Amino acid sequence: KKEWNIDSKEFIELANKSYNFKFDSSYIKEASVNIICYKNGKKAGEGSGFIISPKGIIGTCAHVVEGADSILAIVNIKTTNGEFVRKGYGVDIISLDSKADVALIGIINPEIEYPYYPLPLPASGYPELMSEIAMGGFPFGGNRFTNISLTDGKIQAINKDKLVDDDITKLFVDISGKPGSSGSGIILKDTGKCVGVFAGTAISGVGSLKLTM
Protein backbone atom coordinates (compact mmCIF):
# COMPACT_ATOMS: atom_id res chain seq x y z
CA LYS A 1 0.00 0.00 0.00
CA LYS A 2 1.20 3.50 -0.85
CA GLU A 3 2.36 5.69 2.03
CA TRP A 4 0.27 8.85 2.27
CA ASN A 5 1.45 12.08 3.84
CA ILE A 6 -1.50 14.42 4.14
CA ASP A 7 -0.83 17.89 5.53
CA SER A 8 -3.66 20.29 6.34
CA LYS A 9 -1.43 23.18 5.21
CA GLU A 10 -1.92 22.07 1.61
CA PHE A 11 -5.69 22.44 1.90
CA ILE A 12 -5.35 25.85 3.56
CA GLU A 13 -3.18 26.97 0.63
CA LEU A 14 -5.79 25.68 -1.83
CA ALA A 15 -8.54 27.47 0.11
CA ASN A 16 -6.56 30.73 -0.05
CA LYS A 17 -5.80 30.36 -3.74
CA SER A 18 -7.38 33.10 -5.81
CA TYR A 19 -9.63 31.91 -8.62
CA ASN A 20 -12.57 33.24 -10.57
CA PHE A 21 -15.43 30.87 -9.81
CA LYS A 22 -18.31 30.60 -12.23
CA PHE A 23 -20.93 28.01 -11.39
CA ASP A 24 -21.57 25.52 -14.18
CA SER A 25 -22.19 21.81 -14.56
CA SER A 26 -18.71 21.12 -15.97
CA TYR A 27 -17.10 22.24 -12.70
CA ILE A 28 -19.15 19.72 -10.71
CA LYS A 29 -18.70 16.98 -13.30
CA GLU A 30 -14.90 17.25 -13.29
CA ALA A 31 -14.58 17.23 -9.50
CA SER A 32 -17.12 14.45 -8.84
CA VAL A 33 -16.17 10.78 -8.73
CA ASN A 34 -18.08 7.51 -9.13
CA ILE A 35 -16.73 5.01 -6.56
CA ILE A 36 -16.99 1.24 -7.14
CA CYS A 37 -16.07 -1.16 -4.33
CA TYR A 38 -15.10 -4.81 -4.61
CA LYS A 39 -14.98 -7.58 -2.02
CA ASN A 40 -13.78 -11.15 -2.60
CA GLY A 41 -13.30 -10.33 -6.26
CA LYS A 42 -16.92 -9.25 -6.76
CA LYS A 43 -18.56 -5.86 -7.00
CA ALA A 44 -19.92 -4.99 -3.55
CA GLY A 45 -21.43 -1.54 -4.07
CA GLU A 46 -21.15 1.94 -5.51
CA GLY A 47 -21.20 5.50 -4.25
CA SER A 48 -19.99 8.99 -5.01
CA GLY A 49 -17.03 11.12 -4.01
CA PHE A 50 -15.41 14.47 -4.72
CA ILE A 51 -11.84 15.51 -5.41
CA ILE A 52 -10.37 17.96 -2.87
CA SER A 53 -6.78 18.16 -4.12
CA PRO A 54 -5.17 18.29 -7.58
CA LYS A 55 -3.07 15.31 -6.41
CA GLY A 56 -6.16 13.10 -6.48
CA ILE A 57 -7.28 13.11 -2.84
CA ILE A 58 -11.00 12.30 -2.64
CA GLY A 59 -13.61 12.80 0.09
CA THR A 60 -16.54 10.42 0.49
CA CYS A 61 -18.67 8.66 3.11
CA ALA A 62 -17.12 5.97 5.29
CA HIS A 63 -20.01 3.59 4.63
CA VAL A 64 -19.31 3.78 0.88
CA VAL A 65 -15.80 2.31 1.13
CA GLU A 66 -15.64 0.56 4.52
CA GLY A 67 -14.90 -3.17 4.25
CA ALA A 68 -13.88 -3.09 0.57
CA ASP A 69 -10.92 -5.21 -0.57
CA SER A 70 -10.29 -2.88 -3.52
CA ILE A 71 -11.77 0.38 -4.75
CA LEU A 72 -12.02 1.94 -8.20
CA ALA A 73 -12.62 5.68 -8.68
CA ILE A 74 -14.12 6.71 -12.02
CA VAL A 75 -13.07 10.29 -12.89
CA ASN A 76 -14.53 12.49 -15.62
CA ILE A 77 -11.59 13.95 -17.54
CA LYS A 78 -12.31 16.88 -19.86
CA THR A 79 -10.48 16.66 -23.20
CA THR A 80 -9.14 19.57 -25.24
CA ASN A 81 -12.24 19.52 -27.46
CA GLY A 82 -14.53 19.87 -24.42
CA GLU A 83 -15.76 16.28 -24.32
CA PHE A 84 -15.55 14.09 -21.21
CA VAL A 85 -13.79 10.74 -20.95
CA ARG A 86 -14.42 8.43 -17.98
CA LYS A 87 -11.24 6.88 -16.59
CA GLY A 88 -10.87 4.45 -13.70
CA TYR A 89 -8.12 4.63 -11.07
CA GLY A 90 -7.25 2.33 -8.21
CA VAL A 91 -7.46 4.11 -4.84
CA ASP A 92 -6.37 3.52 -1.25
CA ILE A 93 -8.30 4.37 1.89
CA ILE A 94 -6.21 7.06 3.60
CA SER A 95 -8.39 7.62 6.66
CA LEU A 96 -11.87 6.58 7.74
CA ASP A 97 -14.17 7.72 10.55
CA SER A 98 -17.23 5.49 10.88
CA LYS A 99 -18.78 7.65 13.60
CA ALA A 100 -18.72 10.81 11.46
CA ASP A 101 -19.32 8.70 8.31
CA VAL A 102 -16.50 10.37 6.37
CA ALA A 103 -13.44 8.98 4.62
CA LEU A 104 -10.47 10.13 2.59
CA ILE A 105 -9.27 8.01 -0.30
CA GLY A 106 -6.46 8.72 -2.75
CA ILE A 107 -5.64 7.86 -6.36
CA ILE A 108 -2.62 5.56 -6.15
CA ASN A 109 -1.03 6.55 -9.46
CA PRO A 110 -2.24 10.05 -10.41
CA GLU A 111 -1.56 11.05 -14.01
CA ILE A 112 -2.64 14.69 -14.12
CA GLU A 113 -3.56 17.57 -11.82
CA TYR A 114 -7.24 16.94 -11.18
CA PRO A 115 -9.93 19.62 -10.93
CA TYR A 116 -11.08 19.82 -7.32
CA TYR A 117 -13.44 21.42 -4.82
CA PRO A 118 -11.55 23.82 -2.53
CA LEU A 119 -12.45 23.45 1.14
CA PRO A 120 -13.32 26.46 3.30
CA LEU A 121 -10.72 27.83 5.70
CA PRO A 122 -10.93 26.35 9.23
CA ALA A 123 -11.75 29.77 10.71
CA SER A 124 -14.57 30.47 8.27
CA GLY A 125 -17.17 28.64 10.37
CA TYR A 126 -20.42 27.22 9.08
CA PRO A 127 -22.22 28.59 6.03
CA GLU A 128 -25.22 30.87 6.47
CA LEU A 129 -28.70 29.39 6.70
CA MET A 130 -30.51 29.39 3.34
CA SER A 131 -27.19 29.44 1.49
CA GLU A 132 -27.67 28.06 -2.02
CA ILE A 133 -25.91 24.74 -2.57
CA ALA A 134 -25.43 22.16 -5.31
CA MET A 135 -24.42 18.53 -5.52
CA GLY A 136 -23.28 16.14 -8.22
CA GLY A 137 -23.35 12.38 -7.79
CA PHE A 138 -24.13 8.99 -9.25
CA PRO A 139 -27.49 7.74 -7.94
CA PHE A 140 -28.03 4.03 -8.64
CA GLY A 141 -24.39 3.76 -9.78
CA GLY A 142 -22.34 4.88 -12.76
CA ASN A 143 -22.64 1.50 -14.42
CA ARG A 144 -26.40 2.02 -14.71
CA PHE A 145 -26.43 5.75 -15.45
CA THR A 146 -23.11 6.93 -16.88
CA ASN A 147 -23.82 10.66 -16.78
CA ILE A 148 -23.63 12.56 -13.50
CA SER A 149 -26.83 13.75 -11.82
CA LEU A 150 -26.99 17.33 -10.52
CA THR A 151 -29.32 18.80 -7.93
CA ASP A 152 -29.47 22.00 -5.90
CA GLY A 153 -31.14 23.39 -2.82
CA LYS A 154 -30.49 25.34 0.37
CA ILE A 155 -29.06 24.82 3.84
CA GLN A 156 -32.04 24.69 6.19
CA ALA A 157 -30.49 24.11 9.63
CA ILE A 158 -27.18 23.56 11.42
CA ASN A 159 -27.63 21.39 14.50
CA LYS A 160 -26.39 18.58 16.71
CA ASP A 161 -28.81 15.67 17.13
CA LYS A 162 -29.37 15.23 20.88
CA LEU A 163 -30.71 11.72 20.29
CA VAL A 164 -27.41 10.65 18.73
CA ASP A 165 -24.36 10.49 20.97
CA ASP A 166 -21.74 11.60 18.48
CA ASP A 167 -21.33 15.35 19.25
CA ILE A 168 -21.14 16.05 15.50
CA THR A 169 -22.70 19.18 14.07
CA LYS A 170 -24.59 18.44 10.87
CA LEU A 171 -25.94 20.60 8.09
CA PHE A 172 -29.57 19.86 7.22
CA VAL A 173 -30.37 20.44 3.56
CA ASP A 174 -33.37 20.18 1.24
CA ILE A 175 -31.41 18.19 -1.36
CA SER A 176 -32.61 14.64 -1.95
CA GLY A 177 -30.42 11.77 -3.06
CA LYS A 178 -30.79 8.14 -4.04
CA PRO A 179 -28.67 5.05 -3.32
CA GLY A 180 -25.31 5.82 -4.89
CA SER A 181 -25.47 9.54 -4.02
CA SER A 182 -23.78 9.00 -0.65
CA GLY A 183 -20.35 10.60 -0.53
CA SER A 184 -21.16 13.45 -2.92
CA GLY A 185 -19.67 16.85 -2.13
CA ILE A 186 -22.01 19.72 -1.27
CA ILE A 187 -20.73 23.04 -2.65
CA LEU A 188 -21.79 26.65 -2.20
CA LYS A 189 -23.10 27.97 -5.51
CA ASP A 190 -21.55 31.40 -5.03
CA THR A 191 -17.98 30.30 -4.21
CA GLY A 192 -17.67 26.68 -5.36
CA LYS A 193 -16.23 25.68 -1.98
CA CYS A 194 -17.26 22.34 -0.51
CA VAL A 195 -19.04 22.52 2.84
CA GLY A 196 -20.23 18.99 3.44
CA VAL A 197 -20.39 15.31 2.55
CA PHE A 198 -23.81 14.00 1.53
CA ALA A 199 -25.16 11.05 3.51
CA GLY A 200 -28.86 11.92 3.43
CA THR A 201 -30.64 15.14 4.30
CA ALA A 202 -28.28 15.60 7.28
CA ILE A 203 -24.72 15.94 6.02
CA SER A 204 -21.38 15.94 7.80
CA GLY A 205 -19.38 19.15 7.47
CA VAL A 206 -16.01 18.92 5.75
CA GLY A 207 -14.38 19.71 9.09
CA SER A 208 -14.97 16.03 9.88
CA LEU A 209 -12.49 14.97 7.19
CA LYS A 210 -9.12 13.96 8.65
CA LEU A 211 -6.80 16.28 6.74
CA THR A 212 -3.66 15.75 8.82
CA MET A 213 -1.88 12.40 8.88
CSV table of C-alpha atoms in Angstrom, one decimal:
chain,number,residue,atom,x,y,z
A,1,LYS,CA,0.0,0.0,0.0
A,2,LYS,CA,1.2,3.5,-0.8
A,3,GLU,CA,2.4,5.7,2.0
A,4,TRP,CA,0.3,8.9,2.3
A,5,ASN,CA,1.5,12.1,3.8
A,6,ILE,CA,-1.5,14.4,4.1
A,7,ASP,CA,-0.8,17.9,5.5
A,8,SER,CA,-3.7,20.3,6.3
A,9,LYS,CA,-1.4,23.2,5.2
A,10,GLU,CA,-1.9,22.1,1.6
A,11,PHE,CA,-5.7,22.4,1.9
A,12,ILE,CA,-5.4,25.9,3.6
A,13,GLU,CA,-3.2,27.0,0.6
A,14,LEU,CA,-5.8,25.7,-1.8
A,15,ALA,CA,-8.5,27.5,0.1
A,16,ASN,CA,-6.6,30.7,0.0
A,17,LYS,CA,-5.8,30.4,-3.7
A,18,SER,CA,-7.4,33.1,-5.8
A,19,TYR,CA,-9.6,31.9,-8.6
A,20,ASN,CA,-12.6,33.2,-10.6
A,21,PHE,CA,-15.4,30.9,-9.8
A,22,LYS,CA,-18.3,30.6,-12.2
A,23,PHE,CA,-20.9,28.0,-11.4
A,24,ASP,CA,-21.6,25.5,-14.2
A,25,SER,CA,-22.2,21.8,-14.6
A,26,SER,CA,-18.7,21.1,-16.0
A,27,TYR,CA,-17.1,22.2,-12.7
A,28,ILE,CA,-19.1,19.7,-10.7
A,29,LYS,CA,-18.7,17.0,-13.3
A,30,GLU,CA,-14.9,17.3,-13.3
A,31,ALA,CA,-14.6,17.2,-9.5
A,32,SER,CA,-17.1,14.4,-8.8
A,33,VAL,CA,-16.2,10.8,-8.7
A,34,ASN,CA,-18.1,7.5,-9.1
A,35,ILE,CA,-16.7,5.0,-6.6
A,36,ILE,CA,-17.0,1.2,-7.1
A,37,CYS,CA,-16.1,-1.2,-4.3
A,38,TYR,CA,-15.1,-4.8,-4.6
A,39,LYS,CA,-15.0,-7.6,-2.0
A,40,ASN,CA,-13.8,-11.1,-2.6
A,41,GLY,CA,-13.3,-10.3,-6.3
A,42,LYS,CA,-16.9,-9.3,-6.8
A,43,LYS,CA,-18.6,-5.9,-7.0
A,44,ALA,CA,-19.9,-5.0,-3.6
A,45,GLY,CA,-21.4,-1.5,-4.1
A,46,GLU,CA,-21.1,1.9,-5.5
A,47,GLY,CA,-21.2,5.5,-4.2
A,48,SER,CA,-20.0,9.0,-5.0
A,49,GLY,CA,-17.0,11.1,-4.0
A,50,PHE,CA,-15.4,14.5,-4.7
A,51,ILE,CA,-11.8,15.5,-5.4
A,52,ILE,CA,-10.4,18.0,-2.9
A,53,SER,CA,-6.8,18.2,-4.1
A,54,PRO,CA,-5.2,18.3,-7.6
A,55,LYS,CA,-3.1,15.3,-6.4
A,56,GLY,CA,-6.2,13.1,-6.5
A,57,ILE,CA,-7.3,13.1,-2.8
A,58,ILE,CA,-11.0,12.3,-2.6
A,59,GLY,CA,-13.6,12.8,0.1
A,60,THR,CA,-16.5,10.4,0.5
A,61,CYS,CA,-18.7,8.7,3.1
A,62,ALA,CA,-17.1,6.0,5.3
A,63,HIS,CA,-20.0,3.6,4.6
A,64,VAL,CA,-19.3,3.8,0.9
A,65,VAL,CA,-15.8,2.3,1.1
A,66,GLU,CA,-15.6,0.6,4.5
A,67,GLY,CA,-14.9,-3.2,4.2
A,68,ALA,CA,-13.9,-3.1,0.6
A,69,ASP,CA,-10.9,-5.2,-0.6
A,70,SER,CA,-10.3,-2.9,-3.5
A,71,ILE,CA,-11.8,0.4,-4.8
A,72,LEU,CA,-12.0,1.9,-8.2
A,73,ALA,CA,-12.6,5.7,-8.7
A,74,ILE,CA,-14.1,6.7,-12.0
A,75,VAL,CA,-13.1,10.3,-12.9
A,76,ASN,CA,-14.5,12.5,-15.6
A,77,ILE,CA,-11.6,14.0,-17.5
A,78,LYS,CA,-12.3,16.9,-19.9
A,79,THR,CA,-10.5,16.7,-23.2
A,80,THR,CA,-9.1,19.6,-25.2
A,81,ASN,CA,-12.2,19.5,-27.5
A,82,GLY,CA,-14.5,19.9,-24.4
A,83,GLU,CA,-15.8,16.3,-24.3
A,84,PHE,CA,-15.5,14.1,-21.2
A,85,VAL,CA,-13.8,10.7,-21.0
A,86,ARG,CA,-14.4,8.4,-18.0
A,87,LYS,CA,-11.2,6.9,-16.6
A,88,GLY,CA,-10.9,4.4,-13.7
A,89,TYR,CA,-8.1,4.6,-11.1
A,90,GLY,CA,-7.2,2.3,-8.2
A,91,VAL,CA,-7.5,4.1,-4.8
A,92,ASP,CA,-6.4,3.5,-1.2
A,93,ILE,CA,-8.3,4.4,1.9
A,94,ILE,CA,-6.2,7.1,3.6
A,95,SER,CA,-8.4,7.6,6.7
A,96,LEU,CA,-11.9,6.6,7.7
A,97,ASP,CA,-14.2,7.7,10.6
A,98,SER,CA,-17.2,5.5,10.9
A,99,LYS,CA,-18.8,7.7,13.6
A,100,ALA,CA,-18.7,10.8,11.5
A,101,ASP,CA,-19.3,8.7,8.3
A,102,VAL,CA,-16.5,10.4,6.4
A,103,ALA,CA,-13.4,9.0,4.6
A,104,LEU,CA,-10.5,10.1,2.6
A,105,ILE,CA,-9.3,8.0,-0.3
A,106,GLY,CA,-6.5,8.7,-2.8
A,107,ILE,CA,-5.6,7.9,-6.4
A,108,ILE,CA,-2.6,5.6,-6.2
A,109,ASN,CA,-1.0,6.6,-9.5
A,110,PRO,CA,-2.2,10.1,-10.4
A,111,GLU,CA,-1.6,11.1,-14.0
A,112,ILE,CA,-2.6,14.7,-14.1
A,113,GLU,CA,-3.6,17.6,-11.8
A,114,TYR,CA,-7.2,16.9,-11.2
A,115,PRO,CA,-9.9,19.6,-10.9
A,116,TYR,CA,-11.1,19.8,-7.3
A,117,TYR,CA,-13.4,21.4,-4.8
A,118,PRO,CA,-11.5,23.8,-2.5
A,119,LEU,CA,-12.4,23.4,1.1
A,120,PRO,CA,-13.3,26.5,3.3
A,121,LEU,CA,-10.7,27.8,5.7
A,122,PRO,CA,-10.9,26.3,9.2
A,123,ALA,CA,-11.7,29.8,10.7
A,124,SER,CA,-14.6,30.5,8.3
A,125,GLY,CA,-17.2,28.6,10.4
A,126,TYR,CA,-20.4,27.2,9.1
A,127,PRO,CA,-22.2,28.6,6.0
A,128,GLU,CA,-25.2,30.9,6.5
A,129,LEU,CA,-28.7,29.4,6.7
A,130,MET,CA,-30.5,29.4,3.3
A,131,SER,CA,-27.2,29.4,1.5
A,132,GLU,CA,-27.7,28.1,-2.0
A,133,ILE,CA,-25.9,24.7,-2.6
A,134,ALA,CA,-25.4,22.2,-5.3
A,135,MET,CA,-24.4,18.5,-5.5
A,136,GLY,CA,-23.3,16.1,-8.2
A,137,GLY,CA,-23.3,12.4,-7.8
A,138,PHE,CA,-24.1,9.0,-9.2
A,139,PRO,CA,-27.5,7.7,-7.9
A,140,PHE,CA,-28.0,4.0,-8.6
A,141,GLY,CA,-24.4,3.8,-9.8
A,142,GLY,CA,-22.3,4.9,-12.8
A,143,ASN,CA,-22.6,1.5,-14.4
A,144,ARG,CA,-26.4,2.0,-14.7
A,145,PHE,CA,-26.4,5.8,-15.5
A,146,THR,CA,-23.1,6.9,-16.9
A,147,ASN,CA,-23.8,10.7,-16.8
A,148,ILE,CA,-23.6,12.6,-13.5
A,149,SER,CA,-26.8,13.7,-11.8
A,150,LEU,CA,-27.0,17.3,-10.5
A,151,THR,CA,-29.3,18.8,-7.9
A,152,ASP,CA,-29.5,22.0,-5.9
A,153,GLY,CA,-31.1,23.4,-2.8
A,154,LYS,CA,-30.5,25.3,0.4
A,155,ILE,CA,-29.1,24.8,3.8
A,156,GLN,CA,-32.0,24.7,6.2
A,157,ALA,CA,-30.5,24.1,9.6
A,158,ILE,CA,-27.2,23.6,11.4
A,159,ASN,CA,-27.6,21.4,14.5
A,160,LYS,CA,-26.4,18.6,16.7
A,161,ASP,CA,-28.8,15.7,17.1
A,162,LYS,CA,-29.4,15.2,20.9
A,163,LEU,CA,-30.7,11.7,20.3
A,164,VAL,CA,-27.4,10.6,18.7
A,165,ASP,CA,-24.4,10.5,21.0
A,166,ASP,CA,-21.7,11.6,18.5
A,167,ASP,CA,-21.3,15.4,19.3
A,168,ILE,CA,-21.1,16.1,15.5
A,169,THR,CA,-22.7,19.2,14.1
A,170,LYS,CA,-24.6,18.4,10.9
A,171,LEU,CA,-25.9,20.6,8.1
A,172,PHE,CA,-29.6,19.9,7.2
A,173,VAL,CA,-30.4,20.4,3.6
A,174,ASP,CA,-33.4,20.2,1.2
A,175,ILE,CA,-31.4,18.2,-1.4
A,176,SER,CA,-32.6,14.6,-1.9
A,177,GLY,CA,-30.4,11.8,-3.1
A,178,LYS,CA,-30.8,8.1,-4.0
A,179,PRO,CA,-28.7,5.0,-3.3
A,180,GLY,CA,-25.3,5.8,-4.9
A,181,SER,CA,-25.5,9.5,-4.0
A,182,SER,CA,-23.8,9.0,-0.7
A,183,GLY,CA,-20.3,10.6,-0.5
A,184,SER,CA,-21.2,13.4,-2.9
A,185,GLY,CA,-19.7,16.8,-2.1
A,186,ILE,CA,-22.0,19.7,-1.3
A,187,ILE,CA,-20.7,23.0,-2.6
A,188,LEU,CA,-21.8,26.7,-2.2
A,189,LYS,CA,-23.1,28.0,-5.5
A,190,ASP,CA,-21.6,31.4,-5.0
A,191,THR,CA,-18.0,30.3,-4.2
A,192,GLY,CA,-17.7,26.7,-5.4
A,193,LYS,CA,-16.2,25.7,-2.0
A,194,CYS,CA,-17.3,22.3,-0.5
A,195,VAL,CA,-19.0,22.5,2.8
A,196,GLY,CA,-20.2,19.0,3.4
A,197,VAL,CA,-20.4,15.3,2.6
A,198,PHE,CA,-23.8,14.0,1.5
A,199,ALA,CA,-25.2,11.0,3.5
A,200,GLY,CA,-28.9,11.9,3.4
A,201,THR,CA,-30.6,15.1,4.3
A,202,ALA,CA,-28.3,15.6,7.3
A,203,ILE,CA,-24.7,15.9,6.0
A,204,SER,CA,-21.4,15.9,7.8
A,205,GLY,CA,-19.4,19.1,7.5
A,206,VAL,CA,-16.0,18.9,5.8
A,207,GLY,CA,-14.4,19.7,9.1
A,208,SER,CA,-15.0,16.0,9.9
A,209,LEU,CA,-12.5,15.0,7.2
A,210,LYS,CA,-9.1,14.0,8.7
A,211,LEU,CA,-6.8,16.3,6.7
A,212,THR,CA,-3.7,15.8,8.8
A,213,MET,CA,-1.9,12.4,8.9
